[in-house]
Amino acid sequence: MLRYLIPAALAASLGGLAPSADAQSEAPSQGHWALVVHGGAGVIERGAMTPDREAEYRAAMAAALSRGEAVLESGGTSLDAIEAVIHGMEDDVLFNSGRGAVFTAAGRNELDASIMDGATLSAGAVAGVTQVRHPISLARAVMDNSRHVMLQGEGAETFAREQGLEIVEPAYFFTERRWAALERTLISLGLEIPPRPEGAPAPTGVDHGELDRDAREHRFGTVGVVALDRAGNIAAGTSTGGTTAKRWGRVGDSPIIGAGTYASNASCGVSATGTGEFFIRLTVASRICALVEFQGLDLQAAADQVIMDELTALDGDGGVVALTPQGDIAWSFNTPGMYRARLSEGGEPVIAIYGDEG
Ligand code: ASP
């Protein structure tokens, strides 16, 4: 088991401690980096998307790949690539993470994120933070600079301040589009609409056609990345605002190691998106990796078994992106679409939205 915790490049230089032949076949040999990204899954259908909106999403996914490429191409670590990719997506109102986060029923933005290092199985996660601009960096700080794996709420914010992370007013996360979506959801649930948050800008008109599409598309919009660096190390990270009108401090799968995020150099890395309750119950991310490690399934078969068979059997909806230390990339989703993109060193970027492409 220990051999799996040794980064491949280091193991190769350790002579007597070098992995056995079977482990070598599991360890990366090429030293090529690779990257796979998602921006959420949902009922995303061609007819329901305007050409402009589609172009915006494709450009945002291309930009995400470029940020990861810049880190990995210059020899950076998979963990740094995860942070760089997710920072940009957390700042982009298109995605339900950071600035574009959805609202709770109480009218707050409560953000969740996690990150995991496949070389050491170290991990960090945060839940329910309201003032940290980049929750993925707070998750990273929990992993790197605390003896804990998961922090939540006020304690997590205190730790963020101590770590010198960028703190913003809660209203920084306010967007009219998500607020209007909250109002609609609360009306449909028969729940009271809370006052607009303090510091929120004056109400502006919203594009009701777009809201109709949002509602129909039942888009999630969580973001996630799995990266492999040239040293052969896998890492995975996920960041989200959760689900619209969530209540009572609800936490989804995204910050739960093994459910929404998992990485191990022994098998693979996974980031998930979808209705988190199902992903928690199935421990989706670690289950896919376990099928690869212990049942010898190839990555695509493992991802499909968990998403297309097991998640679907529970009536759960969503998908995953995944990557092995050998550079195999897979995605699997049981929704009509998932924003997704991948790039391997020396290859061409692939960007896809609908179920019938990519
Ligand atoms: N999985 C997230 C959650 O349940 C939502 C999403 O992926 O959009 O919080």
GROMACS .gro file of C-alpha atoms and ligand atoms in nm:
model
  367
    1MET     CA    1   0.000   0.000   0.000
    2LEU     CA    2   0.280   0.237   0.092
    3ARG     CA    3   0.407   0.230  -0.262
    4TYR     CA    4   0.091   0.407  -0.372
    5LEU     CA    5   0.165   0.698  -0.146
    6ILE     CA    6   0.498   0.763  -0.314
    7PRO     CA    7   0.470   0.998  -0.609
    8ALA     CA    8   0.560   0.808  -0.921
    9ALA     CA    9   0.861   1.020  -1.012
   10LEU     CA   10   1.007   0.982  -0.663
   11ALA     CA   11   0.938   0.609  -0.656
   12ALA     CA   12   1.117   0.567  -0.987
   13SER     CA   13   1.426   0.732  -0.844
   14LEU     CA   14   1.426   0.516  -0.531
   15GLY     CA   15   1.589   0.206  -0.679
   16GLY     CA   16   1.519  -0.065  -0.420
   17LEU     CA   17   1.190   0.093  -0.324
   18ALA     CA   18   1.072   0.108  -0.682
   19PRO     CA   19   0.722  -0.030  -0.729
   20SER     CA   20   0.681  -0.390  -0.837
   21ALA     CA   21   0.609  -0.466  -1.200
   22ASP     CA   22   0.233  -0.471  -1.150
   23ALA     CA   23   0.244  -0.141  -0.966
   24GLN     CA   24   0.457   0.006  -1.240
   25SER     CA   25   0.187  -0.071  -1.487
   26GLU     CA   26  -0.049   0.129  -1.264
   27ALA     CA   27   0.197   0.414  -1.221
   28PRO     CA   28   0.227   0.689  -1.478
   29SER     CA   29   0.525   0.641  -1.704
   30GLN     CA   30   0.486   0.917  -1.963
   31GLY     CA   31   0.523   1.220  -1.741
   32HIS     CA   32   0.250   1.385  -1.947
   33TRP     CA   33   0.002   1.614  -1.776
   34ALA     CA   34  -0.375   1.599  -1.828
   35LEU     CA   35  -0.677   1.791  -1.710
   36VAL     CA   36  -1.054   1.741  -1.703
   37VAL     CA   37  -1.306   2.003  -1.589
   38HIS     CA   38  -1.682   2.022  -1.532
   39GLY     CA   39  -1.908   2.320  -1.486
   40GLY     CA   40  -2.218   2.137  -1.368
   41ALA     CA   41  -2.475   1.897  -1.512
   42GLY     CA   42  -2.845   1.931  -1.577
   43VAL     CA   43  -3.126   1.930  -1.828
   44ILE     CA   44  -2.916   2.126  -2.074
   45GLU     CA   45  -3.068   2.090  -2.419
   46ARG     CA   46  -2.984   2.246  -2.752
   47GLY     CA   47  -3.326   2.398  -2.812
   48ALA     CA   48  -3.328   2.569  -2.475
   49MET     CA   49  -2.990   2.745  -2.502
   50THR     CA   50  -2.943   3.075  -2.686
   51PRO     CA   51  -2.639   3.086  -2.917
   52ASP     CA   52  -2.489   3.367  -2.709
   53ARG     CA   53  -2.526   3.181  -2.382
   54GLU     CA   54  -2.382   2.866  -2.535
   55ALA     CA   55  -2.082   3.062  -2.666
   56GLU     CA   56  -2.027   3.213  -2.320
   57TYR     CA   57  -2.018   2.870  -2.158
   58ARG     CA   58  -1.784   2.730  -2.421
   59ALA     CA   59  -1.551   3.027  -2.381
   60ALA     CA   60  -1.556   2.990  -2.003
   61MET     CA   61  -1.469   2.620  -2.029
   62ALA     CA   62  -1.188   2.699  -2.276
   63ALA     CA   63  -1.053   2.962  -2.035
   64ALA     CA   64  -1.064   2.708  -1.753
   65LEU     CA   65  -0.853   2.465  -1.959
   66SER     CA   66  -0.605   2.741  -2.043
   67ARG     CA   67  -0.554   2.829  -1.678
   68GLY     CA   68  -0.484   2.465  -1.594
   69GLU     CA   69  -0.260   2.423  -1.896
   70ALA     CA   70  -0.050   2.725  -1.795
   71VAL     CA   71   0.024   2.568  -1.456
   72LEU     CA   72   0.083   2.212  -1.575
   73GLU     CA   73   0.283   2.303  -1.885
   74SER     CA   74   0.530   2.498  -1.675
   75GLY     CA   75   0.580   2.196  -1.448
   76GLY     CA   76   0.338   2.307  -1.173
   77THR     CA   77   0.158   2.061  -0.948
   78SER     CA   78  -0.186   1.914  -1.003
   79LEU     CA   79  -0.299   2.085  -0.680
   80ASP     CA   80  -0.191   2.426  -0.809
   81ALA     CA   81  -0.368   2.357  -1.138
   82ILE     CA   82  -0.692   2.275  -0.953
   83GLU     CA   83  -0.675   2.601  -0.761
   84ALA     CA   84  -0.596   2.807  -1.071
   85VAL     CA   85  -0.880   2.657  -1.274
   86ILE     CA   86  -1.136   2.686  -0.997
   87HIS     CA   87  -1.039   3.044  -0.903
   88GLY     CA   88  -1.146   3.162  -1.245
   89MET     CA   89  -1.471   2.967  -1.230
   90GLU     CA   90  -1.546   3.093  -0.878
   91ASP     CA   91  -1.514   3.447  -1.013
   92ASP     CA   92  -1.742   3.377  -1.310
   93VAL     CA   93  -2.113   3.434  -1.252
   94LEU     CA   94  -2.200   3.165  -1.507
   95PHE     CA   95  -2.118   2.895  -1.254
   96ASN     CA   96  -2.277   2.803  -0.924
   97SER     CA   97  -1.959   2.851  -0.723
   98GLY     CA   98  -1.811   3.162  -0.568
   99ARG     CA   99  -1.971   3.469  -0.727
  100GLY     CA  100  -2.244   3.290  -0.920
  101ALA     CA  101  -2.355   3.083  -0.620
  102VAL     CA  102  -2.723   3.003  -0.568
  103PHE     CA  103  -2.912   3.123  -0.258
  104THR     CA  104  -3.036   2.933   0.043
  105ALA     CA  105  -3.403   2.960   0.139
  106ALA     CA  106  -3.294   3.220   0.395
  107GLY     CA  107  -3.143   3.435   0.119
  108ARG     CA  108  -2.775   3.364   0.187
  109ASN     CA  109  -2.492   3.227  -0.026
  110GLU     CA  110  -2.335   2.936   0.165
  111LEU     CA  111  -2.038   2.794  -0.020
  112ASP     CA  112  -1.881   2.448  -0.005
  113ALA     CA  113  -1.552   2.323  -0.151
  114SER     CA  114  -1.299   2.043  -0.122
  115ILE     CA  115  -0.962   1.937  -0.259
  116MET     CA  116  -0.766   1.612  -0.239
  117ASP     CA  117  -0.407   1.516  -0.313
  118GLY     CA  118  -0.380   1.171  -0.470
  119ALA     CA  119  -0.013   1.133  -0.379
  120THR     CA  120  -0.065   1.147  -0.003
  121LEU     CA  121  -0.443   1.115   0.039
  122SER     CA  122  -0.432   1.451   0.219
  123ALA     CA  123  -0.755   1.643   0.186
  124GLY     CA  124  -0.920   1.968   0.288
  125ALA     CA  125  -1.283   2.080   0.280
  126VAL     CA  126  -1.508   2.366   0.389
  127ALA     CA  127  -1.884   2.396   0.417
  128GLY     CA  128  -2.122   2.687   0.460
  129VAL     CA  129  -1.877   2.974   0.420
  130THR     CA  130  -2.027   3.311   0.332
  131GLN     CA  131  -1.739   3.557   0.306
  132VAL     CA  132  -1.447   3.378   0.143
  133ARG     CA  133  -1.396   3.479  -0.218
  134HIS     CA  134  -1.225   3.153  -0.315
  135PRO     CA  135  -1.355   2.861  -0.111
  136ILE     CA  136  -1.125   2.621  -0.301
  137SER     CA  137  -0.823   2.804  -0.157
  138LEU     CA  138  -0.970   2.776   0.190
  139ALA     CA  139  -1.008   2.401   0.137
  140ARG     CA  140  -0.645   2.392   0.027
  141ALA     CA  141  -0.539   2.586   0.338
  142VAL     CA  142  -0.730   2.340   0.559
  143MET     CA  143  -0.537   2.059   0.393
  144ASP     CA  144  -0.197   2.229   0.403
  145ASN     CA  145  -0.208   2.428   0.725
  146SER     CA  146  -0.439   2.260   0.975
  147ARG     CA  147  -0.456   1.917   1.131
  148HIS     CA  148  -0.820   1.883   1.023
  149VAL     CA  149  -0.989   1.779   0.701
  150MET     CA  150  -1.319   1.968   0.716
  151LEU     CA  151  -1.418   2.303   0.867
  152GLN     CA  152  -1.759   2.467   0.852
  153GLY     CA  153  -1.937   2.795   0.909
  154GLU     CA  154  -1.792   3.060   1.138
  155GLY     CA  155  -1.492   2.854   1.241
  156ALA     CA  156  -1.397   2.809   0.878
  157GLU     CA  157  -1.425   3.187   0.825
  158THR     CA  158  -1.204   3.254   1.128
  159PHE     CA  159  -0.946   3.015   0.989
  160ALA     CA  160  -0.969   3.189   0.650
  161ARG     CA  161  -0.890   3.524   0.813
  162GLU     CA  162  -0.599   3.374   1.004
  163GLN     CA  163  -0.467   3.233   0.680
  164GLY     CA  164  -0.484   3.573   0.512
  165LEU     CA  165  -0.731   3.459   0.246
  166GLU     CA  166  -0.938   3.717   0.063
  167ILE     CA  167  -1.253   3.804   0.259
  168VAL     CA  168  -1.548   3.976   0.089
  169GLU     CA  169  -1.885   4.108   0.204
  170PRO     CA  170  -2.162   3.847   0.166
  171ALA     CA  171  -2.325   4.077  -0.091
  172TYR     CA  172  -2.026   4.016  -0.320
  173PHE     CA  173  -2.193   3.685  -0.410
  174PHE     CA  174  -2.530   3.846  -0.494
  175THR     CA  175  -2.648   3.811  -0.853
  176GLU     CA  176  -2.992   3.912  -0.974
  177ARG     CA  177  -3.028   3.595  -1.180
  178ARG     CA  178  -2.978   3.365  -0.879
  179TRP     CA  179  -3.200   3.583  -0.662
  180ALA     CA  180  -3.482   3.564  -0.913
  181ALA     CA  181  -3.432   3.187  -0.933
  182LEU     CA  182  -3.460   3.170  -0.553
  183GLU     CA  183  -3.785   3.369  -0.557
  184ARG     CA  184  -3.932   3.135  -0.815
  185THR     CA  185  -3.827   2.825  -0.624
  186LEU     CA  186  -3.962   2.956  -0.294
  187ILE     CA  187  -4.295   3.042  -0.455
  188SER     CA  188  -4.319   2.693  -0.601
  189LEU     CA  189  -4.240   2.543  -0.257
  190GLY     CA  190  -4.490   2.772  -0.084
  191LEU     CA  191  -4.213   2.928   0.127
  192GLU     CA  192  -4.174   3.290   0.227
  193ILE     CA  193  -3.935   3.508   0.028
  194PRO     CA  194  -3.670   3.659   0.258
  195PRO     CA  195  -3.568   4.026   0.233
  196ARG     CA  196  -3.295   4.104  -0.016
  197PRO     CA  197  -2.959   4.067   0.156
  198GLU     CA  198  -2.798   4.373   0.311
  199GLY     CA  199  -2.567   4.543   0.065
  200ALA     CA  200  -2.732   4.384  -0.239
  201PRO     CA  201  -2.760   4.620  -0.535
  202ALA     CA  202  -3.095   4.778  -0.616
  203PRO     CA  203  -3.320   4.537  -0.805
  204THR     CA  204  -3.263   4.534  -1.179
  205GLY     CA  205  -3.477   4.377  -1.443
  206VAL     CA  206  -3.408   4.013  -1.515
  207ASP     CA  207  -3.443   3.835  -1.842
  208HIS     CA  208  -3.748   3.623  -1.772
  209GLY     CA  209  -3.691   3.418  -2.084
  210GLU     CA  210  -3.355   3.323  -1.943
  211LEU     CA  211  -3.504   3.241  -1.604
  212ASP     CA  212  -3.759   3.019  -1.772
  213ARG     CA  213  -3.475   2.841  -1.945
  214ASP     CA  214  -3.281   2.812  -1.619
  215ALA     CA  215  -3.582   2.665  -1.446
  216ARG     CA  216  -3.651   2.425  -1.731
  217GLU     CA  217  -3.293   2.326  -1.765
  218HIS     CA  218  -3.260   2.257  -1.396
  219ARG     CA  219  -2.895   2.344  -1.428
  220PHE     CA  220  -2.666   2.277  -1.142
  221GLY     CA  221  -2.344   2.465  -1.221
  222THR     CA  222  -2.105   2.335  -0.960
  223VAL     CA  223  -1.744   2.334  -1.082
  224GLY     CA  224  -1.484   2.061  -1.051
  225VAL     CA  225  -1.143   1.965  -1.183
  226VAL     CA  226  -0.920   1.660  -1.186
  227ALA     CA  227  -0.557   1.713  -1.286
  228LEU     CA  228  -0.249   1.498  -1.342
  229ASP     CA  229   0.089   1.667  -1.329
  230ARG     CA  230   0.418   1.566  -1.491
  231ALA     CA  231   0.535   1.411  -1.163
  232GLY     CA  232   0.247   1.165  -1.199
  233ASN     CA  233   0.033   1.301  -0.917
  234ILE     CA  234  -0.345   1.318  -0.939
  235ALA     CA  235  -0.550   1.580  -0.754
  236ALA     CA  236  -0.920   1.666  -0.757
  237GLY     CA  237  -1.122   1.964  -0.638
  238THR     CA  238  -1.485   2.079  -0.637
  239SER     CA  239  -1.654   2.409  -0.546
  240THR     CA  240  -2.025   2.494  -0.524
  241GLY     CA  241  -2.301   2.710  -0.384
  242GLY     CA  242  -2.506   2.391  -0.336
  243THR     CA  243  -2.871   2.377  -0.437
  244THR     CA  244  -3.119   2.666  -0.470
  245ALA     CA  245  -3.336   2.716  -0.160
  246LYS     CA  246  -3.140   2.466   0.049
  247ARG     CA  247  -3.245   2.482   0.414
  248TRP     CA  248  -3.128   2.426   0.769
  249GLY     CA  249  -2.756   2.435   0.700
  250ARG     CA  250  -2.785   2.168   0.431
  251VAL     CA  251  -2.449   2.047   0.299
  252GLY     CA  252  -2.423   1.853  -0.026
  253ASP     CA  253  -2.163   1.612  -0.159
  254SER     CA  254  -1.916   1.866  -0.297
  255PRO     CA  255  -1.720   1.919   0.026
  256ILE     CA  256  -1.747   1.556   0.131
  257ILE     CA  257  -1.433   1.360   0.055
  258GLY     CA  258  -1.533   1.033  -0.110
  259ALA     CA  259  -1.873   1.165  -0.225
  260GLY     CA  260  -1.813   1.474  -0.442
  261THR     CA  261  -1.433   1.463  -0.458
  262TYR     CA  262  -1.169   1.191  -0.437
  263ALA     CA  263  -0.811   1.141  -0.557
  264SER     CA  264  -0.563   0.860  -0.518
  265ASN     CA  265  -0.253   0.785  -0.723
  266ALA     CA  266  -0.349   0.419  -0.677
  267SER     CA  267  -0.657   0.452  -0.894
  268CYS     CA  268  -0.797   0.784  -1.011
  269GLY     CA  269  -0.935   1.126  -0.927
  270VAL     CA  270  -1.302   1.221  -0.950
  271SER     CA  271  -1.509   1.538  -0.916
  272ALA     CA  272  -1.888   1.512  -0.914
  273THR     CA  273  -2.188   1.735  -0.978
  274GLY     CA  274  -2.558   1.671  -0.933
  275THR     CA  275  -2.810   1.632  -0.653
  276GLY     CA  276  -2.568   1.588  -0.368
  277GLU     CA  277  -2.789   1.376  -0.145
  278PHE     CA  278  -2.756   1.082  -0.386
  279PHE     CA  279  -2.383   1.127  -0.432
  280ILE     CA  280  -2.334   1.116  -0.056
  281ARG     CA  281  -2.540   0.801  -0.018
  282LEU     CA  282  -2.343   0.624  -0.291
  283THR     CA  283  -2.003   0.775  -0.200
  284VAL     CA  284  -1.979   0.823  -0.575
  285ALA     CA  285  -1.624   0.955  -0.612
  286SER     CA  286  -1.444   0.701  -0.395
  287ARG     CA  287  -1.664   0.421  -0.528
  288ILE     CA  288  -1.548   0.485  -0.884
  289CYS     CA  289  -1.186   0.481  -0.768
  290ALA     CA  290  -1.244   0.161  -0.570
  291LEU     CA  291  -1.384  -0.013  -0.880
  292VAL     CA  292  -1.068   0.086  -1.067
  293GLU     CA  293  -0.834  -0.016  -0.786
  294PHE     CA  294  -0.993  -0.334  -0.659
  295GLN     CA  295  -1.205  -0.465  -0.947
  296GLY     CA  296  -0.965  -0.367  -1.223
  297LEU     CA  297  -1.235  -0.184  -1.420
  298ASP     CA  298  -1.118   0.070  -1.670
  299LEU     CA  299  -1.205   0.426  -1.576
  300GLN     CA  300  -1.494   0.475  -1.818
  301ALA     CA  301  -1.656   0.145  -1.717
  302ALA     CA  302  -1.620   0.231  -1.348
  303ALA     CA  303  -1.768   0.580  -1.393
  304ASP     CA  304  -2.055   0.445  -1.605
  305GLN     CA  305  -2.134   0.170  -1.357
  306VAL     CA  306  -2.170   0.417  -1.071
  307ILE     CA  307  -2.345   0.696  -1.264
  308MET     CA  308  -2.549   0.521  -1.532
  309ASP     CA  309  -2.643   0.214  -1.327
  310GLU     CA  310  -2.622   0.281  -0.955
  311LEU     CA  311  -2.704   0.653  -0.939
  312THR     CA  312  -2.979   0.612  -1.194
  313ALA     CA  313  -3.127   0.320  -0.999
  314LEU     CA  314  -3.162   0.552  -0.699
  315ASP     CA  315  -3.325   0.820  -0.918
  316GLY     CA  316  -3.024   1.043  -0.860
  317ASP     CA  317  -2.912   1.287  -1.128
  318GLY     CA  318  -2.576   1.431  -1.224
  319GLY     CA  319  -2.233   1.327  -1.341
  320VAL     CA  320  -1.859   1.309  -1.288
  321VAL     CA  321  -1.530   1.383  -1.453
  322ALA     CA  322  -1.239   1.148  -1.380
  323LEU     CA  323  -0.875   1.090  -1.464
  324THR     CA  324  -0.617   0.818  -1.390
  325PRO     CA  325  -0.242   0.850  -1.327
  326GLN     CA  326  -0.196   0.695  -1.671
  327GLY     CA  327  -0.377   0.992  -1.823
  328ASP     CA  328  -0.703   0.813  -1.908
  329ILE     CA  329  -0.991   1.058  -1.894
  330ALA     CA  330  -1.359   0.976  -1.850
  331TRP     CA  331  -1.685   1.157  -1.798
  332SER     CA  332  -2.023   1.011  -1.732
  333PHE     CA  333  -2.359   1.177  -1.663
  334ASN     CA  334  -2.723   1.070  -1.667
  335THR     CA  335  -2.859   1.421  -1.731
  336PRO     CA  336  -2.913   1.550  -2.086
  337GLY     CA  337  -2.600   1.765  -2.060
  338MET     CA  338  -2.296   1.852  -1.856
  339TYR     CA  339  -2.055   2.142  -1.912
  340ARG     CA  340  -1.724   1.961  -1.954
  341ALA     CA  341  -1.381   1.997  -2.107
  342ARG     CA  342  -1.056   1.806  -2.124
  343LEU     CA  343  -0.702   1.851  -2.243
  344SER     CA  344  -0.395   1.627  -2.239
  345GLU     CA  345  -0.040   1.742  -2.297
  346GLY     CA  346   0.024   1.772  -2.670
  347GLY     CA  347  -0.344   1.716  -2.753
  348GLU     CA  348  -0.635   1.931  -2.866
  349PRO     CA  349  -0.888   2.067  -2.616
  350VAL     CA  350  -1.230   1.903  -2.616
  351ILE     CA  351  -1.521   2.115  -2.494
  352ALA     CA  352  -1.872   1.974  -2.478
  353ILE     CA  353  -2.212   2.058  -2.333
  354TYR     CA  354  -2.480   1.825  -2.469
  355GLY     CA  355  -2.507   1.451  -2.427
  356ASP     CA  356  -2.443   1.373  -2.792
  357GLU     CA  357  -2.102   1.542  -2.826
  358GLY     CA  358  -1.748   1.501  -2.700
  359ASP     N1  359  -2.361   1.860  -0.591
  359ASP     C1  360  -2.398   1.993  -0.549
  359ASP     C2  361  -2.473   1.984  -0.420
  359ASP     O1  362  -2.556   1.899  -0.407
  359ASP     C3  363  -2.483   2.065  -0.647
  359ASP     C4  364  -2.432   2.061  -0.788
  359ASP     O2  365  -2.350   1.979  -0.825
  359ASP     O3  366  -2.477   2.145  -0.865
  359ASP     O4  367  -2.455   2.070  -0.336
   0.00000   0.00000   0.00000
